[in-house]
mmCIF file of C-alpha atoms in Angstrom:
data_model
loop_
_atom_site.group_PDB
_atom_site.id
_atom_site.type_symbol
_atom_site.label_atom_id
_atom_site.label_comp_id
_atom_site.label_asym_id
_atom_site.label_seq_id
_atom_site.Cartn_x
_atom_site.Cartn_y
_atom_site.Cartn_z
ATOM 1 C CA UNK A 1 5.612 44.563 -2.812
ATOM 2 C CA UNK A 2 6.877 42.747 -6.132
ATOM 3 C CA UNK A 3 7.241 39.029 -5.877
ATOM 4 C CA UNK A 4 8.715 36.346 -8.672
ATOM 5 C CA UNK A 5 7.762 33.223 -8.745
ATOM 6 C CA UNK A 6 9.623 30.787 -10.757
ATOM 7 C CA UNK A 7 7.141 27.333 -11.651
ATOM 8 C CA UNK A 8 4.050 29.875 -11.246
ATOM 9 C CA UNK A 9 2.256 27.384 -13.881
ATOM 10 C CA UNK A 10 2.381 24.860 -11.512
ATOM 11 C CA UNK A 11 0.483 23.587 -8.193
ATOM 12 C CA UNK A 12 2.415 25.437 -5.769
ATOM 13 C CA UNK A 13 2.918 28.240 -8.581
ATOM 14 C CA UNK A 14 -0.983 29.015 -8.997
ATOM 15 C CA UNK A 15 -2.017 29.024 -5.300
ATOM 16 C CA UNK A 16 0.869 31.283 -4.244
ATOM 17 C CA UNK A 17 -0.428 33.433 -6.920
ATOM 18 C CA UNK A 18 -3.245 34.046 -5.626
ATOM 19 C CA UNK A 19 -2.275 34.662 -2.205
ATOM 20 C CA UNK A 20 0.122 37.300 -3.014
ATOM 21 C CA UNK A 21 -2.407 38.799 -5.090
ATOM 22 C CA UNK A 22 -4.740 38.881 -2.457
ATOM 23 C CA UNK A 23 -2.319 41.003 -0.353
ATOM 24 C CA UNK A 24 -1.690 43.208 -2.984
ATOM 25 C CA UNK A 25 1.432 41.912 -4.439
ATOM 26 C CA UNK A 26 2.610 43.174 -7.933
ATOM 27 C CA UNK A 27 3.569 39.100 -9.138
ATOM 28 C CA UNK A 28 5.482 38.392 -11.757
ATOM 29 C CA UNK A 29 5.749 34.567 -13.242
ATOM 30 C CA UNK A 30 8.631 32.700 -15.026
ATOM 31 C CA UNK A 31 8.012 30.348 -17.489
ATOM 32 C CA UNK A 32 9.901 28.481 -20.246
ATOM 33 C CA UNK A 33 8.951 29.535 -23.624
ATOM 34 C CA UNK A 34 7.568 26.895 -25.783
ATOM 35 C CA UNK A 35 5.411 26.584 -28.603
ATOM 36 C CA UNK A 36 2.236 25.311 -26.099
ATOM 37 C CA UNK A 37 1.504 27.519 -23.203
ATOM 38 C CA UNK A 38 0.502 25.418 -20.457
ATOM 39 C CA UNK A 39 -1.062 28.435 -18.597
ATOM 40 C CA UNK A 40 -4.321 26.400 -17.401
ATOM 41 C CA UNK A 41 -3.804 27.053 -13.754
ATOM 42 C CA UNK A 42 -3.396 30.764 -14.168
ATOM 43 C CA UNK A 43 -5.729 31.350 -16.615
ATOM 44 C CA UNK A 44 -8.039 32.961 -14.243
ATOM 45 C CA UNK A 45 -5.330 35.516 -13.085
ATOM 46 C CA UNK A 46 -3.917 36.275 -16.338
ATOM 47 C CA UNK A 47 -4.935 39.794 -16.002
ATOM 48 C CA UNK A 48 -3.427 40.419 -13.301
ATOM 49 C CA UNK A 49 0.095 38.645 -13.644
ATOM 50 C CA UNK A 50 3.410 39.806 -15.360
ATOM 51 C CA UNK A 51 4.399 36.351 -17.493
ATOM 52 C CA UNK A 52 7.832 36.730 -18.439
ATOM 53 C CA UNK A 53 10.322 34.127 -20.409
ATOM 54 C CA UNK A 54 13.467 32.731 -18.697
ATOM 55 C CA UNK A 55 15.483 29.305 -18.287
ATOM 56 C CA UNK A 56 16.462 27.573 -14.681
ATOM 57 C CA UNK A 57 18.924 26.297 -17.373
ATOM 58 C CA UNK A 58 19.839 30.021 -19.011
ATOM 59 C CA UNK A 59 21.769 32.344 -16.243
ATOM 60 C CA UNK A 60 21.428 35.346 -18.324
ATOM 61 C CA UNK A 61 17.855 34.990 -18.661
ATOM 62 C CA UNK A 62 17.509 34.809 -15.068
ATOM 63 C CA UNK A 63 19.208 38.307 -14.476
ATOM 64 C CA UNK A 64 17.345 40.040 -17.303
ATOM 65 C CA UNK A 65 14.320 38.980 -15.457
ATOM 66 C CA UNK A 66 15.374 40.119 -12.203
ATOM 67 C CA UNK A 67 16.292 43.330 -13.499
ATOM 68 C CA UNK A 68 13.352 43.648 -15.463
ATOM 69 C CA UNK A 69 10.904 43.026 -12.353
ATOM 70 C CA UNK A 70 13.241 44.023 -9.651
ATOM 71 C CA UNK A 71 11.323 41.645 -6.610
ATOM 72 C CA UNK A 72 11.833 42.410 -3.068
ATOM 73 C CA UNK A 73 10.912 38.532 -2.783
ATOM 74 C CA UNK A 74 11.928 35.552 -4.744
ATOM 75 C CA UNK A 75 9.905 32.359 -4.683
ATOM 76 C CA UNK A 76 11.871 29.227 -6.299
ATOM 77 C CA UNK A 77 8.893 26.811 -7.094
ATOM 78 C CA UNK A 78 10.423 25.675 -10.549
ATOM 79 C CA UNK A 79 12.001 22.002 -10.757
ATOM 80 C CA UNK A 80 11.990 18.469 -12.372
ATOM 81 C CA UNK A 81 9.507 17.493 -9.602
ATOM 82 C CA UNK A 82 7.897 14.144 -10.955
ATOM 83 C CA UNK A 83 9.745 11.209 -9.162
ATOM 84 C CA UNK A 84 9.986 8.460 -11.676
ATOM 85 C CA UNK A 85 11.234 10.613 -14.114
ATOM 86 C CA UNK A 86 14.021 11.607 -11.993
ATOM 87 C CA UNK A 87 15.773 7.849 -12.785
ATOM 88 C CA UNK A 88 14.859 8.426 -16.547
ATOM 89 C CA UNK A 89 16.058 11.396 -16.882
ATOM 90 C CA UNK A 90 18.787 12.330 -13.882
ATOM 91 C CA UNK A 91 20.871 14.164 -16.049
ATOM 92 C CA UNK A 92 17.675 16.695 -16.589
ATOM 93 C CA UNK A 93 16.442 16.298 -12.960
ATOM 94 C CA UNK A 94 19.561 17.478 -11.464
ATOM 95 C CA UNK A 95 19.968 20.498 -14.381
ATOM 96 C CA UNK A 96 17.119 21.764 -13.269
ATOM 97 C CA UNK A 97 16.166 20.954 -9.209
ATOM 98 C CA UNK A 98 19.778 20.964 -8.545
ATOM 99 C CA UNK A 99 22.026 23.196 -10.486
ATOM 100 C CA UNK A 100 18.801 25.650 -11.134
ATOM 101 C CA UNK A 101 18.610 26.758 -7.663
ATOM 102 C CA UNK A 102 22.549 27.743 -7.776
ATOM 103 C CA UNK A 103 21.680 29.297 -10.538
ATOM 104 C CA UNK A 104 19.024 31.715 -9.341
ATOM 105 C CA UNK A 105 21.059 32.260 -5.792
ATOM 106 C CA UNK A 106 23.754 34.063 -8.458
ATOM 107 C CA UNK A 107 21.126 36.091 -10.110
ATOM 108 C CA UNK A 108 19.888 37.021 -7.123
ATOM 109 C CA UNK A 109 23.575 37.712 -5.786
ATOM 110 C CA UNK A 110 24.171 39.556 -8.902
ATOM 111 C CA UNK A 111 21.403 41.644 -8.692
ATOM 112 C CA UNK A 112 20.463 42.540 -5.176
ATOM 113 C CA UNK A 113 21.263 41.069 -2.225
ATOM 114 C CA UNK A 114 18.263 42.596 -0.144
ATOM 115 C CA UNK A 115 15.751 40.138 -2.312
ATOM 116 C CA UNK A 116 14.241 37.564 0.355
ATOM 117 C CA UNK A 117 14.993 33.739 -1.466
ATOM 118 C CA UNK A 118 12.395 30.990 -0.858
ATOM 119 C CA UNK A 119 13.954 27.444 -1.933
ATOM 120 C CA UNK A 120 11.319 24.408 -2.764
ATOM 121 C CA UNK A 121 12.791 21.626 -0.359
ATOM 122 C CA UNK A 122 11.468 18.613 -0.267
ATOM 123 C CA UNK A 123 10.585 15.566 2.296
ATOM 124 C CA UNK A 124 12.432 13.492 -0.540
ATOM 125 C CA UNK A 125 15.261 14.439 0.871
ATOM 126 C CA UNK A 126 15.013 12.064 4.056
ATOM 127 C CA UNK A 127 14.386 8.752 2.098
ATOM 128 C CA UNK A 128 14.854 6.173 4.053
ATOM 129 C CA UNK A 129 14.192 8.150 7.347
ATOM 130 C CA UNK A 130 16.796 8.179 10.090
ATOM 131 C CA UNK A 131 14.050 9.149 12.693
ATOM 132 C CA UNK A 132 10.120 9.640 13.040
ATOM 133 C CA UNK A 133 8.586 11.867 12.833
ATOM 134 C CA UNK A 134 10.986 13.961 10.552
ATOM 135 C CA UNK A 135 12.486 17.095 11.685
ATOM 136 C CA UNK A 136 15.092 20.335 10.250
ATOM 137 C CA UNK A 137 17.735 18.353 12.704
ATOM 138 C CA UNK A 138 16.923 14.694 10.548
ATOM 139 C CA UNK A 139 19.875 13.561 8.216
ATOM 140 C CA UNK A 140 19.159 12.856 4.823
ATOM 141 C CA UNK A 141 19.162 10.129 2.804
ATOM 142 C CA UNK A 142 17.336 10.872 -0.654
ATOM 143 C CA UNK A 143 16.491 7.417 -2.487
ATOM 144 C CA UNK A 144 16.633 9.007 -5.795
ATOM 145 C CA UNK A 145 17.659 11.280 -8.284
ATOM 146 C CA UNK A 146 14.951 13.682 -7.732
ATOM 147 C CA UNK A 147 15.355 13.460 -3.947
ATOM 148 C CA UNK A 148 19.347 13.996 -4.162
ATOM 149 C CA UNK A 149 18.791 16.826 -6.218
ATOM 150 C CA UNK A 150 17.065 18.651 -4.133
ATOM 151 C CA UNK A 151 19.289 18.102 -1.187
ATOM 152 C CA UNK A 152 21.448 19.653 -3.548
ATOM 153 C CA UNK A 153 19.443 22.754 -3.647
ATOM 154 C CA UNK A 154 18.739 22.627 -0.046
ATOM 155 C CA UNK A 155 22.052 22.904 0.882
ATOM 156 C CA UNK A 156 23.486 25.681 -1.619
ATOM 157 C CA UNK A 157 20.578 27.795 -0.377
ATOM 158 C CA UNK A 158 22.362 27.419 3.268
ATOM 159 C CA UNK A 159 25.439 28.092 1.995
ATOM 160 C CA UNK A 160 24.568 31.048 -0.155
ATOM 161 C CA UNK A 161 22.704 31.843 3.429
ATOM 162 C CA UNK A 162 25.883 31.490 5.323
ATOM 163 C CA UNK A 163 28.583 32.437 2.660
ATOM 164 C CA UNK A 164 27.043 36.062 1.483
ATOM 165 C CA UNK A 165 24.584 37.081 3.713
ATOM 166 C CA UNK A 166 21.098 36.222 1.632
ATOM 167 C CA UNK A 167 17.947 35.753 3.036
ATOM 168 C CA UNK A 168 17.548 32.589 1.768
ATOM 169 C CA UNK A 169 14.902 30.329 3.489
ATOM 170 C CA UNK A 170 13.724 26.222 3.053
ATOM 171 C CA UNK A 171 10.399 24.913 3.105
ATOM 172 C CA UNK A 172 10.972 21.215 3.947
ATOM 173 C CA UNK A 173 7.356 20.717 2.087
ATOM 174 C CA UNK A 174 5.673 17.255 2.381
ATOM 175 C CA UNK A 175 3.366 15.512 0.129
ATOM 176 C CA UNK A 176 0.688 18.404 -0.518
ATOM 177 C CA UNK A 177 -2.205 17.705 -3.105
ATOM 178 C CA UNK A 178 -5.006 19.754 -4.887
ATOM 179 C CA UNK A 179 -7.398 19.759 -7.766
ATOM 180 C CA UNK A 180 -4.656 21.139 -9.162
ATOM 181 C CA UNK A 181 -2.146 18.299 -8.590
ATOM 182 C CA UNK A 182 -0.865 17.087 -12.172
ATOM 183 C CA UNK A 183 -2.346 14.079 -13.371
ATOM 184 C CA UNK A 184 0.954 11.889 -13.393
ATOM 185 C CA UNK A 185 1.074 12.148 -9.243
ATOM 186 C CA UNK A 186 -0.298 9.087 -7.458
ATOM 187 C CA UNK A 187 -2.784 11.115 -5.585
ATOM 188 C CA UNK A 188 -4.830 12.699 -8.696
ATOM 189 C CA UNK A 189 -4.268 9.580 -10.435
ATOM 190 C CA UNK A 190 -6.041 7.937 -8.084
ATOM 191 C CA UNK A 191 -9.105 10.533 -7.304
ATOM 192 C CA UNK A 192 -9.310 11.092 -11.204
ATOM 193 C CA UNK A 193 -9.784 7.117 -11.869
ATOM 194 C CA UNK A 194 -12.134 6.704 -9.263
ATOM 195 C CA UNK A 195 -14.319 9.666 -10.823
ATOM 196 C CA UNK A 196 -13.540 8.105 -14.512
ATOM 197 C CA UNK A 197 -14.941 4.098 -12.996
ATOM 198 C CA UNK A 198 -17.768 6.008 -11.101
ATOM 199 C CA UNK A 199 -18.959 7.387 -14.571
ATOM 200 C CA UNK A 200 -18.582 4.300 -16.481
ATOM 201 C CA UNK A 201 -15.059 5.985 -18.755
ATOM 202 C CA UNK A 202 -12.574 3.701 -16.756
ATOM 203 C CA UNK A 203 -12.614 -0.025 -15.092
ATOM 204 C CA UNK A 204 -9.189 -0.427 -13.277
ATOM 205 C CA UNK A 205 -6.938 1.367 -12.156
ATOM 206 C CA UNK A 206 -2.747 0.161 -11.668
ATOM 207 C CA UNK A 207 -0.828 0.875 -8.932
ATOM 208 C CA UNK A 208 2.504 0.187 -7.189
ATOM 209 C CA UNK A 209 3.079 0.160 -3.558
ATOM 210 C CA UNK A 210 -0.236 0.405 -1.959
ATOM 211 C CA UNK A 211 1.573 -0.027 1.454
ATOM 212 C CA UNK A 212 3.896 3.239 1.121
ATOM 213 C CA UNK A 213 3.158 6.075 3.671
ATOM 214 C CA UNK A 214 2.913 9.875 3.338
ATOM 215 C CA UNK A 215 1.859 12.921 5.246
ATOM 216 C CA UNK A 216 -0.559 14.958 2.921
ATOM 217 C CA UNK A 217 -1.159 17.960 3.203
ATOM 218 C CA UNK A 218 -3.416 20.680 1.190
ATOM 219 C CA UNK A 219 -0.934 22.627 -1.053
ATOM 220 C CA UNK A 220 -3.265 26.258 -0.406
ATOM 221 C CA UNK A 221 -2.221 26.036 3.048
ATOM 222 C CA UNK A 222 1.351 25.053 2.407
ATOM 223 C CA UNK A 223 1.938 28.672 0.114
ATOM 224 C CA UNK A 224 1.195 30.209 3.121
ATOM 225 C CA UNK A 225 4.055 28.745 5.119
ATOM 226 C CA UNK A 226 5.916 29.911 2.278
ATOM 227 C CA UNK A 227 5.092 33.482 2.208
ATOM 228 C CA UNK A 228 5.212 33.588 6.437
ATOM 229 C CA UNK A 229 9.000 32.652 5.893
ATOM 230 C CA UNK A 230 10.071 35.130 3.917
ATOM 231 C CA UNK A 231 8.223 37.682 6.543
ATOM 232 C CA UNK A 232 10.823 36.831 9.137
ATOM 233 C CA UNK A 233 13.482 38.608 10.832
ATOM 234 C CA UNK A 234 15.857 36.027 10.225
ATOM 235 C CA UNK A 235 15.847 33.316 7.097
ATOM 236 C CA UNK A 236 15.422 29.785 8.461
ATOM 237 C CA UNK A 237 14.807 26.326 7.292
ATOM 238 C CA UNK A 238 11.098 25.291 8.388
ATOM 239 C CA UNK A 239 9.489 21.219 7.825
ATOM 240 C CA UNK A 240 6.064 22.018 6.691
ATOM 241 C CA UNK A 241 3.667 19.053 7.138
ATOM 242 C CA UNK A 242 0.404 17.369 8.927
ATOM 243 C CA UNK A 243 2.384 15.189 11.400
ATOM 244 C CA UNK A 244 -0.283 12.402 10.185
ATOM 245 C CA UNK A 245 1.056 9.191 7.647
ATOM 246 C CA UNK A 246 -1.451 6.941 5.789
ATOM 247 C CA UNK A 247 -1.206 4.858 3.209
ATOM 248 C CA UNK A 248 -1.370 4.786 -0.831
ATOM 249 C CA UNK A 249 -4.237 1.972 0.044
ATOM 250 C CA UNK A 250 -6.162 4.345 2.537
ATOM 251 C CA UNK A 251 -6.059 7.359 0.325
ATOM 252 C CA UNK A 252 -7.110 4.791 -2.457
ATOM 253 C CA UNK A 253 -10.268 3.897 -0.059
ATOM 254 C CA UNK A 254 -11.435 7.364 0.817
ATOM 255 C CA UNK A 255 -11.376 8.184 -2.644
ATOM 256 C CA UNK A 256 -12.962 5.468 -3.879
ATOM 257 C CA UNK A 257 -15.702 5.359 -0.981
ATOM 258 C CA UNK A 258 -16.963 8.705 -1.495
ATOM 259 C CA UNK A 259 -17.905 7.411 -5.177
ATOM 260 C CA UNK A 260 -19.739 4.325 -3.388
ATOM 261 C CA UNK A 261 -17.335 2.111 -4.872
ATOM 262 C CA UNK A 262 -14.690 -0.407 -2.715
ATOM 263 C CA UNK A 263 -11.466 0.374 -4.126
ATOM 264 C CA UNK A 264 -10.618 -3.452 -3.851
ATOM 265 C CA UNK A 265 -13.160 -4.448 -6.971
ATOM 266 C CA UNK A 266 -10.925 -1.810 -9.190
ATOM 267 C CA UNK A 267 -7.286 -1.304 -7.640
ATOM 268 C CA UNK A 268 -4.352 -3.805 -9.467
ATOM 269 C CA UNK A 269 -0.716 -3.596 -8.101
ATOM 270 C CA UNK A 270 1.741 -3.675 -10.831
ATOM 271 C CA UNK A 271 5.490 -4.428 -9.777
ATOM 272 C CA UNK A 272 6.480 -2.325 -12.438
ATOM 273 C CA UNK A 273 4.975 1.019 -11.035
ATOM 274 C CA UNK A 274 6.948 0.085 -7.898
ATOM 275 C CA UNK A 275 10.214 2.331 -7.318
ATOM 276 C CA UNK A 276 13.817 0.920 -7.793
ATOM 277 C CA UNK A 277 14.146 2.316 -4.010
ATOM 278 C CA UNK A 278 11.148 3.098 -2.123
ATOM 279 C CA UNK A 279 10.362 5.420 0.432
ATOM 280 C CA UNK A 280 8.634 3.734 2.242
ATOM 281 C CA UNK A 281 7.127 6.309 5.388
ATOM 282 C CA UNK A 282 7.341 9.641 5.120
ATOM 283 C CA UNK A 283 5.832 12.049 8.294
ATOM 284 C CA UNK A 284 6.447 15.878 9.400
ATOM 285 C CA UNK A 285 6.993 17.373 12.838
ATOM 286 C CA UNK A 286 6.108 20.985 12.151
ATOM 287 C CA UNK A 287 6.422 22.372 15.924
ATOM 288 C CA UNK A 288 9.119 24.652 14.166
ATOM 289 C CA UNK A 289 7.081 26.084 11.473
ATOM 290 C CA UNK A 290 3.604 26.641 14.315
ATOM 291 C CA UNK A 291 6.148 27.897 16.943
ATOM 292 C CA UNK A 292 7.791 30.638 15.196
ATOM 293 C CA UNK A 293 5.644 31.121 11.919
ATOM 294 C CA UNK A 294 2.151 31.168 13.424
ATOM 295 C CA UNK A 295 1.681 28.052 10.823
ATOM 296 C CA UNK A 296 -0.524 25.026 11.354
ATOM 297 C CA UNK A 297 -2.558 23.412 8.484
ATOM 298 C CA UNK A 298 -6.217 23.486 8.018
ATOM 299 C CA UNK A 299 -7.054 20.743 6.070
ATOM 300 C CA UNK A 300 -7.036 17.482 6.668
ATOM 301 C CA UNK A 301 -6.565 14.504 4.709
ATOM 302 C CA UNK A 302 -10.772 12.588 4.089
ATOM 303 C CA UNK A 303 -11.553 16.580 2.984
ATOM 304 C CA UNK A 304 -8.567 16.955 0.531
ATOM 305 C CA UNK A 305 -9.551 14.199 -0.704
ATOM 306 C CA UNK A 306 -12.978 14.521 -0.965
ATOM 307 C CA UNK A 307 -12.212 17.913 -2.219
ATOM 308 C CA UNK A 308 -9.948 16.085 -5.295
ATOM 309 C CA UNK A 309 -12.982 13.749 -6.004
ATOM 310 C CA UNK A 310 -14.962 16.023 -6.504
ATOM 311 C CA UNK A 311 -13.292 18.132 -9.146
ATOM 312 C CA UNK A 312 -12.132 15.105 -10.717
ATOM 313 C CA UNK A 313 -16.024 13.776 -11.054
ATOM 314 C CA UNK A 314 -16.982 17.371 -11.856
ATOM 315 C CA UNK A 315 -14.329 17.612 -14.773
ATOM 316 C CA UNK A 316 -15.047 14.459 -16.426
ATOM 317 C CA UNK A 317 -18.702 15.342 -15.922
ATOM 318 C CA UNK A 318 -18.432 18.286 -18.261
ATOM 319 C CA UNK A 319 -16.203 16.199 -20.499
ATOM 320 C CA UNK A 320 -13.141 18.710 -19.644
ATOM 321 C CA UNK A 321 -9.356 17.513 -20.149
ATOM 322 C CA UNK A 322 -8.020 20.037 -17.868
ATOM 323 C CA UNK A 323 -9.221 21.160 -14.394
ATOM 324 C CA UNK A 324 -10.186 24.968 -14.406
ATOM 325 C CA UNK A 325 -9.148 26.491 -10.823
ATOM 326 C CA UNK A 326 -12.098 29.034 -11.577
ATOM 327 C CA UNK A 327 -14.687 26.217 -10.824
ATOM 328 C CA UNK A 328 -12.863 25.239 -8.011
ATOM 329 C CA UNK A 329 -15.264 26.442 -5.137
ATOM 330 C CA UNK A 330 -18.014 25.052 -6.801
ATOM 331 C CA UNK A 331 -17.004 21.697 -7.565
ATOM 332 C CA UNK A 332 -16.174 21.414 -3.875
ATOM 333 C CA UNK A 333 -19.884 21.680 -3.217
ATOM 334 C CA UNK A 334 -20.822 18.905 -6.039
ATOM 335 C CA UNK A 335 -23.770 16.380 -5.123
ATOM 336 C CA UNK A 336 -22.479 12.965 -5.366
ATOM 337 C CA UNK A 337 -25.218 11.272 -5.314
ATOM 338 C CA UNK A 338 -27.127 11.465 -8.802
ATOM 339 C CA UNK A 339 -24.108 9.863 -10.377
ATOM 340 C CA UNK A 340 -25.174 6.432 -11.884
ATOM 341 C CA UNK A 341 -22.516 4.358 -13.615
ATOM 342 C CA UNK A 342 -23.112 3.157 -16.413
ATOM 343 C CA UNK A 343 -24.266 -0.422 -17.004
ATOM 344 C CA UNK A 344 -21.472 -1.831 -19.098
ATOM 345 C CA UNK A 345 -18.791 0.420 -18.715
ATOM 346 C CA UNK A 346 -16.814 1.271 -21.725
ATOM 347 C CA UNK A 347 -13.195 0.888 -21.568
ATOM 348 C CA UNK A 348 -12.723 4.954 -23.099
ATOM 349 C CA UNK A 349 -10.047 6.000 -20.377
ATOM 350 C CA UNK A 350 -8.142 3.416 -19.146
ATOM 351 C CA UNK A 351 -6.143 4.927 -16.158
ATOM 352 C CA UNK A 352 -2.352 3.792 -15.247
ATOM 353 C CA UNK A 353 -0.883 5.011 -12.259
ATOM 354 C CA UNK A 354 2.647 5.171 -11.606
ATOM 355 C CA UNK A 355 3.915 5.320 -8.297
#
């Protein structure tokens, strides 16, 4: 089997890597050229990866790559997918999470039509939620640009679904963290200041809604639902989640606990992190997704983050800027304990988090 994966520098990107790798996939990876690579999360599988150039924005790139690789399976991971920049930049955001996705339905049209499509939705999409928990059947209402974007994207996969005969499949996705999560997230933000005050680098950290509520999930698992619907008989649209909501304040404690540290004595809200429209709950029914696709998720949320904390400490530990998936195992296993603070900590790495 031959699988591309567009956004395979990413999250979602590396850990879909790796499990198509694992059953013997030939993968091949899109990314944008630039004068940096920003390869850090697939550094490990460089060897066994095809990287080739192409452009959400660039149609013609997009069918020289599909001819080049010629995939049975398409996996659309690649978007504008950080929040707040979606109101700085919606012109961008929707070039890319909204337009893109039209844009590699055509290739793929153009191509072959027996590739399988996976589309990146999002739990964005429902906003200010209509019901609880959220379902395939729950109206959206996206409160912002990134989150109308991808509704966007959501629906021209349907209709390229229902119009010409694609297999082209959803994941409704919820909030799902890693190690690998980028630093600008709330989540890593949050483990990766707790590690930085625990070792003396950092002394507050700024936040914006501690009261907001998400269901997080581990992103390892959530590749898998990807891959199980693109193994289907028929394409379908699948919510992928925990069915469990907490807090920005109780992720902010277990993260901050494991350290031995009470996330009150460091945690600020700023009003300017806050949103210009919040979400303010966010939570999955994936009866769907463990009905038809076998799926149910395997971590839950104290040992993601524990599992985030612990990379974070280890990284900052070895005075690394960038988390190396290679160590990941063994940084889960990392004894807290030794870690002594420093006296007077220095203010090095001052840590801002945007929510």
């Amino acid at each position: 089997m031959r699988a591309l994966i567009t956004g395979i520098t990413g999250q979602d990107g590396s850990y879909l890597a790796e499990l198509l790798l694992s059953k013997d996939y030939e993968v091949f990876g899109m990314v944008r050229r630039s004068s940096q690579d920003n390869l850090g999360r697939i550094e490990h599988l460089r060897t066994r990866l095809h990287i080739l150039h192409g452009d959400l924005l660039d149609p013609h790139s997009l069918e020289k790559i599909m001819r080049e690789c010629r995939p049975q399976e398409v996996y659309n991971l690649a978007a504008q997918s950080f929040v707040p920049t979606s109101w700085e930049q919606p012109i961008l955001t929707g070039e890319f999470t909204a337009l893109g996705v039209t844009r590699m339905l055509e290739a793929v049209r153009t191509i072959d039509t027996n590739i399988r499509f996976y589309q990146a939705s999002s739990s964005e999409m429902f906003g200010k939620v209509r019901e609880v928990p959220q379902r395939e059947s729950t109206p959206f209402h996206p409160r912002s640009p990134y989150g109308v974007s991808k509704v966007y994207g959501h629906y021209i996969t349907i209709n390229a679904r229902e119009s010409y005969g694609l297999f082209a499949a959803s994941g409704i996705l919820f909030n799902h963290e890693s190690p690998r999560r980028g630093k600008e997230f709330v989540t890593r933000k949050i483990t990766r200041a707790a590690a930085a005050i625990r070792l003396g680098l950092s002394r507050h950290l700024e936040l914006g809604n501690l009261d907001a509520r998400r269901d997080w999930g581990f992103a390892g698992d959530y590749v898998d639902a990807m891959w199980r619907m693109l193994q289907q008989d028929t394409p379908e649209d699948y919510v992928i989640a925990t069915g469990e909501t907490h807090t920005v304040r109780e992720f902010c404690e277990l993260a901050f606990s494991y350290l031995g540290l009470d996330y009150r004595d460091y945690v600020r809200t700023n009003p300017a992190f806050v949103r210009p429209a919040e979400v303010d709950l966010l939570v999955g029914d994936a009866g769907k997704a463990a009905r038809k696709l076998g799926w149910t998720p395997s971590v839950r949320l104290p040992e993601l983050v524990r599992m985030m904390v612990e990379s974070d400490l280890a990284d900052l530990q070895h005075g690394s800027t960038e988390f190396s998936p290679r160590e990941e195992t063994q940084n889960r296993s990392l004894r807290l304990n030794p870690v002594v603070p420093a006296a007077d900590p220095a203010p090095a790495m001052e840590v801002h988090a945007v929510k």
